[in-house]
Amino acid sequence: MAEAQAIPKEQKIMLAVLALAGLYMFYKKAYLPQGKQINDLTKQIQETNKKIEDIKLKVARMDQLEAEYEVLKTKVAEAEKQLPKSEELPDLIRSITKIGSKHGIAIDNWRISSVVPKQYYKEHTYSFAVNSSYHKAAQFFVDVCQRERIMTVKDVKITPASGESSSDMSVSFTLVVYTYKE
């Protein structure tokens, strides 16, 4: 068999230099760009995962906000019943007349007095005059003030009715009705 010849020292150095140059080129051209690309992709994945978590939190918060919105919508509807945006005079007069009829009170006279604007609402005042007994008038006032809509009875003046009917009296009062100021 042929004996292996010894590789000269210069060739060994040359092979070592070529091997180092090859390793350097591999590192520079293949490994380093791949490592940079891996780092960039890792950062993108982390940013995307963070965005996903933020969106999940917002979606969870969205359900809570929708529930709060529904509750607030209900409260606004209730508040609008108590403090409507419009005066609704025909409905108001009908309901006052109906309450009066319920208690055997005929509304003899009523008139629009004034509208007083406040910061968030308006006060609509109406003057009424009725003939009634004391207890019927009191029940009438209670029913008027316990309606869903916010109203106030003030300036009540009670005078004995003229004539022979001693159980009746003349009652005049001011009804204040509130509306929301837009």
PDB file of C-alpha atoms in Angstrom:
ATOM      1  CA  MET A   1       0.000   0.000   0.000  1.00  0.00           C
ATOM      2  CA  ALA A   2       0.952   3.432  -0.574  1.00  0.00           C
ATOM      3  CA  GLU A   3       2.170   5.312   2.330  1.00  0.00           C
ATOM      4  CA  ALA A   4       0.474   8.537   3.213  1.00  0.00           C
ATOM      5  CA  GLN A   5       2.636  11.441   2.449  1.00  0.00           C
ATOM      6  CA  ALA A   6       3.027  14.139   5.014  1.00  0.00           C
ATOM      7  CA  ILE A   7       1.331  17.404   4.153  1.00  0.00           C
ATOM      8  CA  PRO A   8       3.782  20.241   4.066  1.00  0.00           C
ATOM      9  CA  LYS A   9       3.464  22.937   6.695  1.00  0.00           C
ATOM     10  CA  GLU A  10       2.646  25.698   4.176  1.00  0.00           C
ATOM     11  CA  GLN A  11      -0.286  23.689   2.855  1.00  0.00           C
ATOM     12  CA  LYS A  12      -1.549  23.071   6.379  1.00  0.00           C
ATOM     13  CA  ILE A  13      -1.413  26.800   7.070  1.00  0.00           C
ATOM     14  CA  MET A  14      -3.123  27.506   3.743  1.00  0.00           C
ATOM     15  CA  LEU A  15      -5.860  24.954   4.503  1.00  0.00           C
ATOM     16  CA  ALA A  16      -6.323  26.444   7.967  1.00  0.00           C
ATOM     17  CA  VAL A  17      -6.549  29.972   6.506  1.00  0.00           C
ATOM     18  CA  LEU A  18      -9.043  28.774   3.845  1.00  0.00           C
ATOM     19  CA  ALA A  19     -11.073  26.947   6.495  1.00  0.00           C
ATOM     20  CA  LEU A  20     -11.120  30.074   8.685  1.00  0.00           C
ATOM     21  CA  ALA A  21     -12.021  32.230   5.667  1.00  0.00           C
ATOM     22  CA  GLY A  22     -14.836  29.775   4.799  1.00  0.00           C
ATOM     23  CA  LEU A  23     -16.101  29.816   8.383  1.00  0.00           C
ATOM     24  CA  TYR A  24     -15.942  33.609   8.411  1.00  0.00           C
ATOM     25  CA  MET A  25     -17.835  33.824   5.100  1.00  0.00           C
ATOM     26  CA  PHE A  26     -20.446  31.331   6.356  1.00  0.00           C
ATOM     27  CA  TYR A  27     -20.861  33.325   9.564  1.00  0.00           C
ATOM     28  CA  LYS A  28     -21.005  36.660   7.719  1.00  0.00           C
ATOM     29  CA  LYS A  29     -23.238  35.619   4.788  1.00  0.00           C
ATOM     30  CA  ALA A  30     -25.486  32.886   6.246  1.00  0.00           C
ATOM     31  CA  TYR A  31     -25.508  32.703  10.037  1.00  0.00           C
ATOM     32  CA  LEU A  32     -25.469  36.405  10.932  1.00  0.00           C
ATOM     33  CA  PRO A  33     -28.356  37.429   8.593  1.00  0.00           C
ATOM     34  CA  GLN A  34     -30.409  34.444   9.769  1.00  0.00           C
ATOM     35  CA  GLY A  35     -29.810  35.387  13.396  1.00  0.00           C
ATOM     36  CA  LYS A  36     -30.858  38.978  12.685  1.00  0.00           C
ATOM     37  CA  GLN A  37     -33.949  37.756  10.856  1.00  0.00           C
ATOM     38  CA  ILE A  38     -34.764  35.424  13.761  1.00  0.00           C
ATOM     39  CA  ASN A  39     -34.421  38.320  16.234  1.00  0.00           C
ATOM     40  CA  ASP A  40     -36.639  40.560  14.068  1.00  0.00           C
ATOM     41  CA  LEU A  41     -39.289  37.847  13.763  1.00  0.00           C
ATOM     42  CA  THR A  42     -39.137  37.191  17.510  1.00  0.00           C
ATOM     43  CA  LYS A  43     -39.729  40.901  18.180  1.00  0.00           C
ATOM     44  CA  GLN A  44     -42.641  40.929  15.705  1.00  0.00           C
ATOM     45  CA  ILE A  45     -44.168  37.880  17.396  1.00  0.00           C
ATOM     46  CA  GLN A  46     -43.847  39.525  20.814  1.00  0.00           C
ATOM     47  CA  GLU A  47     -45.426  42.760  19.527  1.00  0.00           C
ATOM     48  CA  THR A  48     -48.252  40.815  17.867  1.00  0.00           C
ATOM     49  CA  ASN A  49     -48.867  38.806  21.059  1.00  0.00           C
ATOM     50  CA  LYS A  50     -48.976  42.068  23.036  1.00  0.00           C
ATOM     51  CA  LYS A  51     -51.504  43.526  20.571  1.00  0.00           C
ATOM     52  CA  ILE A  52     -53.600  40.355  20.833  1.00  0.00           C
ATOM     53  CA  GLU A  53     -53.605  40.604  24.638  1.00  0.00           C
ATOM     54  CA  ASP A  54     -54.594  44.284  24.438  1.00  0.00           C
ATOM     55  CA  ILE A  55     -57.434  43.422  22.061  1.00  0.00           C
ATOM     56  CA  LYS A  56     -58.589  40.586  24.337  1.00  0.00           C
ATOM     57  CA  LEU A  57     -58.674  43.021  27.270  1.00  0.00           C
ATOM     58  CA  LYS A  58     -60.609  45.547  25.189  1.00  0.00           C
ATOM     59  CA  VAL A  59     -63.092  42.873  24.067  1.00  0.00           C
ATOM     60  CA  ALA A  60     -63.600  41.806  27.681  1.00  0.00           C
ATOM     61  CA  ARG A  61     -64.046  45.470  28.628  1.00  0.00           C
ATOM     62  CA  MET A  62     -66.423  45.913  25.674  1.00  0.00           C
ATOM     63  CA  ASP A  63     -68.891  43.409  27.151  1.00  0.00           C
ATOM     64  CA  GLN A  64     -68.774  45.272  30.450  1.00  0.00           C
ATOM     65  CA  LEU A  65     -69.208  48.627  28.680  1.00  0.00           C
ATOM     66  CA  GLU A  66     -72.185  47.311  26.695  1.00  0.00           C
ATOM     67  CA  ALA A  67     -73.836  46.160  29.918  1.00  0.00           C
ATOM     68  CA  GLU A  68     -73.161  49.558  31.516  1.00  0.00           C
ATOM     69  CA  TYR A  69     -74.519  51.254  28.380  1.00  0.00           C
ATOM     70  CA  GLU A  70     -77.775  49.290  28.595  1.00  0.00           C
ATOM     71  CA  VAL A  71     -78.160  50.214  32.279  1.00  0.00           C
ATOM     72  CA  LEU A  72     -77.499  53.872  31.498  1.00  0.00           C
ATOM     73  CA  LYS A  73     -79.939  53.772  28.580  1.00  0.00           C
ATOM     74  CA  THR A  74     -82.621  52.477  30.938  1.00  0.00           C
ATOM     75  CA  LYS A  75     -81.815  55.201  33.464  1.00  0.00           C
ATOM     76  CA  VAL A  76     -82.007  57.865  30.745  1.00  0.00           C
ATOM     77  CA  ALA A  77     -85.404  56.547  29.626  1.00  0.00           C
ATOM     78  CA  GLU A  78     -86.635  56.709  33.234  1.00  0.00           C
ATOM     79  CA  ALA A  79     -85.219  60.213  33.646  1.00  0.00           C
ATOM     80  CA  GLU A  80     -86.896  61.348  30.412  1.00  0.00           C
ATOM     81  CA  LYS A  81     -90.229  60.151  31.791  1.00  0.00           C
ATOM     82  CA  GLN A  82     -89.662  62.249  34.903  1.00  0.00           C
ATOM     83  CA  LEU A  83     -88.133  65.211  33.094  1.00  0.00           C
ATOM     84  CA  PRO A  84     -89.247  65.136  29.438  1.00  0.00           C
ATOM     85  CA  LYS A  85     -87.746  67.389  26.796  1.00  0.00           C
ATOM     86  CA  SER A  86     -91.097  68.822  25.723  1.00  0.00           C
ATOM     87  CA  GLU A  87     -93.919  70.390  27.674  1.00  0.00           C
ATOM     88  CA  GLU A  88     -96.627  67.989  26.354  1.00  0.00           C
ATOM     89  CA  LEU A  89     -99.369  70.408  27.423  1.00  0.00           C
ATOM     90  CA  PRO A  90    -102.408  68.506  26.034  1.00  0.00           C
ATOM     91  CA  ASP A  91    -101.377  65.266  27.778  1.00  0.00           C
ATOM     92  CA  LEU A  92    -100.625  67.176  30.956  1.00  0.00           C
ATOM     93  CA  ILE A  93    -104.029  68.897  31.037  1.00  0.00           C
ATOM     94  CA  ARG A  94    -105.780  65.602  30.223  1.00  0.00           C
ATOM     95  CA  SER A  95    -104.014  63.790  33.054  1.00  0.00           C
ATOM     96  CA  ILE A  96    -104.680  66.597  35.570  1.00  0.00           C
ATOM     97  CA  THR A  97    -108.357  66.642  34.530  1.00  0.00           C
ATOM     98  CA  LYS A  98    -108.526  62.852  34.855  1.00  0.00           C
ATOM     99  CA  ILE A  99    -107.005  62.967  38.351  1.00  0.00           C
ATOM    100  CA  GLY A 100    -109.469  65.705  39.273  1.00  0.00           C
ATOM    101  CA  SER A 101    -112.407  63.631  37.977  1.00  0.00           C
ATOM    102  CA  LYS A 102    -111.171  60.665  39.998  1.00  0.00           C
ATOM    103  CA  HIS A 103    -111.530  62.761  43.157  1.00  0.00           C
ATOM    104  CA  GLY A 104    -114.756  64.484  42.111  1.00  0.00           C
ATOM    105  CA  ILE A 105    -113.041  67.784  41.369  1.00  0.00           C
ATOM    106  CA  ALA A 106    -113.943  69.840  38.327  1.00  0.00           C
ATOM    107  CA  ILE A 107    -111.188  72.153  37.158  1.00  0.00           C
ATOM    108  CA  ASP A 108    -112.958  75.465  36.675  1.00  0.00           C
ATOM    109  CA  ASN A 109    -110.140  77.595  35.450  1.00  0.00           C
ATOM    110  CA  TRP A 110    -106.543  77.154  34.397  1.00  0.00           C
ATOM    111  CA  ARG A 111    -104.030  79.323  32.604  1.00  0.00           C
ATOM    112  CA  ILE A 112    -100.421  79.234  31.566  1.00  0.00           C
ATOM    113  CA  SER A 113     -98.458  81.553  33.827  1.00  0.00           C
ATOM    114  CA  SER A 114     -94.816  81.526  32.812  1.00  0.00           C
ATOM    115  CA  VAL A 115     -91.763  79.592  31.703  1.00  0.00           C
ATOM    116  CA  VAL A 116     -88.669  80.113  33.832  1.00  0.00           C
ATOM    117  CA  PRO A 117     -85.430  78.789  32.310  1.00  0.00           C
ATOM    118  CA  LYS A 118     -82.884  77.379  34.750  1.00  0.00           C
ATOM    119  CA  GLN A 119     -79.420  75.977  34.050  1.00  0.00           C
ATOM    120  CA  TYR A 120     -80.486  72.429  33.106  1.00  0.00           C
ATOM    121  CA  TYR A 121     -84.275  72.575  33.022  1.00  0.00           C
ATOM    122  CA  LYS A 122     -87.275  74.852  32.516  1.00  0.00           C
ATOM    123  CA  GLU A 123     -90.085  75.490  34.981  1.00  0.00           C
ATOM    124  CA  HIS A 124     -93.503  75.776  33.325  1.00  0.00           C
ATOM    125  CA  THR A 125     -96.052  77.262  35.721  1.00  0.00           C
ATOM    126  CA  TYR A 126     -99.819  76.935  35.398  1.00  0.00           C
ATOM    127  CA  SER A 127    -102.443  78.523  37.612  1.00  0.00           C
ATOM    128  CA  PHE A 128    -105.501  76.446  38.502  1.00  0.00           C
ATOM    129  CA  ALA A 129    -108.734  77.175  40.334  1.00  0.00           C
ATOM    130  CA  VAL A 130    -111.030  74.383  41.567  1.00  0.00           C
ATOM    131  CA  ASN A 131    -113.945  73.923  43.947  1.00  0.00           C
ATOM    132  CA  SER A 132    -113.569  71.008  46.292  1.00  0.00           C
ATOM    133  CA  SER A 133    -113.668  69.779  49.830  1.00  0.00           C
ATOM    134  CA  TYR A 134    -110.467  69.913  51.840  1.00  0.00           C
ATOM    135  CA  HIS A 135    -109.855  66.134  51.768  1.00  0.00           C
ATOM    136  CA  LYS A 136    -110.577  65.769  48.053  1.00  0.00           C
ATOM    137  CA  ALA A 137    -108.180  68.618  47.288  1.00  0.00           C
ATOM    138  CA  ALA A 138    -105.482  67.018  49.451  1.00  0.00           C
ATOM    139  CA  GLN A 139    -105.920  63.644  47.706  1.00  0.00           C
ATOM    140  CA  PHE A 140    -105.833  65.428  44.344  1.00  0.00           C
ATOM    141  CA  PHE A 141    -102.526  67.138  45.237  1.00  0.00           C
ATOM    142  CA  VAL A 142    -101.037  63.860  46.442  1.00  0.00           C
ATOM    143  CA  ASP A 143    -101.972  62.081  43.204  1.00  0.00           C
ATOM    144  CA  VAL A 144    -100.656  64.938  41.053  1.00  0.00           C
ATOM    145  CA  CYS A 145     -97.322  65.046  42.866  1.00  0.00           C
ATOM    146  CA  GLN A 146     -96.887  61.259  42.851  1.00  0.00           C
ATOM    147  CA  ARG A 147     -97.041  60.991  39.094  1.00  0.00           C
ATOM    148  CA  GLU A 148     -94.025  59.715  37.225  1.00  0.00           C
ATOM    149  CA  ARG A 149     -93.344  63.157  35.821  1.00  0.00           C
ATOM    150  CA  ILE A 150     -91.786  65.687  38.187  1.00  0.00           C
ATOM    151  CA  MET A 151     -94.360  68.310  39.191  1.00  0.00           C
ATOM    152  CA  THR A 152     -94.764  70.573  42.196  1.00  0.00           C
ATOM    153  CA  VAL A 153     -97.866  72.173  43.653  1.00  0.00           C
ATOM    154  CA  LYS A 154     -97.215  75.516  45.306  1.00  0.00           C
ATOM    155  CA  ASP A 155     -98.941  78.758  46.272  1.00  0.00           C
ATOM    156  CA  VAL A 156    -102.069  76.937  47.464  1.00  0.00           C
ATOM    157  CA  LYS A 157    -104.814  79.367  48.519  1.00  0.00           C
ATOM    158  CA  ILE A 158    -107.935  78.005  50.175  1.00  0.00           C
ATOM    159  CA  THR A 159    -110.973  80.229  50.620  1.00  0.00           C
ATOM    160  CA  PRO A 160    -114.467  79.302  51.700  1.00  0.00           C
ATOM    161  CA  ALA A 161    -116.785  78.912  48.763  1.00  0.00           C
ATOM    162  CA  SER A 162    -119.492  81.480  48.394  1.00  0.00           C
ATOM    163  CA  GLY A 163    -122.972  80.189  48.879  1.00  0.00           C
ATOM    164  CA  GLU A 164    -124.565  77.667  51.161  1.00  0.00           C
ATOM    165  CA  SER A 165    -122.383  74.658  50.427  1.00  0.00           C
ATOM    166  CA  SER A 166    -120.162  74.631  53.493  1.00  0.00           C
ATOM    167  CA  SER A 167    -118.265  71.443  52.625  1.00  0.00           C
ATOM    168  CA  ASP A 168    -116.775  72.930  49.460  1.00  0.00           C
ATOM    169  CA  MET A 169    -114.157  75.597  49.228  1.00  0.00           C
ATOM    170  CA  SER A 170    -112.383  77.449  46.471  1.00  0.00           C
ATOM    171  CA  VAL A 171    -108.811  76.260  45.967  1.00  0.00           C
ATOM    172  CA  SER A 172    -106.331  78.053  43.746  1.00  0.00           C
ATOM    173  CA  PHE A 173    -102.810  76.790  43.241  1.00  0.00           C
ATOM    174  CA  THR A 174     -99.823  76.933  40.948  1.00  0.00           C
ATOM    175  CA  LEU A 175     -98.610  73.751  39.301  1.00  0.00           C
ATOM    176  CA  VAL A 176     -94.943  73.758  38.313  1.00  0.00           C
ATOM    177  CA  VAL A 177     -94.008  71.277  35.591  1.00  0.00           C
ATOM    178  CA  TYR A 178     -90.360  70.693  34.753  1.00  0.00           C
ATOM    179  CA  THR A 179     -88.864  69.955  31.328  1.00  0.00           C
ATOM    180  CA  TYR A 180     -85.283  69.215  30.364  1.00  0.00           C
ATOM    181  CA  LYS A 181     -83.490  72.148  28.779  1.00  0.00           C
ATOM    182  CA  GLU A 182     -81.648  71.052  25.648  1.00  0.00           C
TER     183      GLU A 182
END
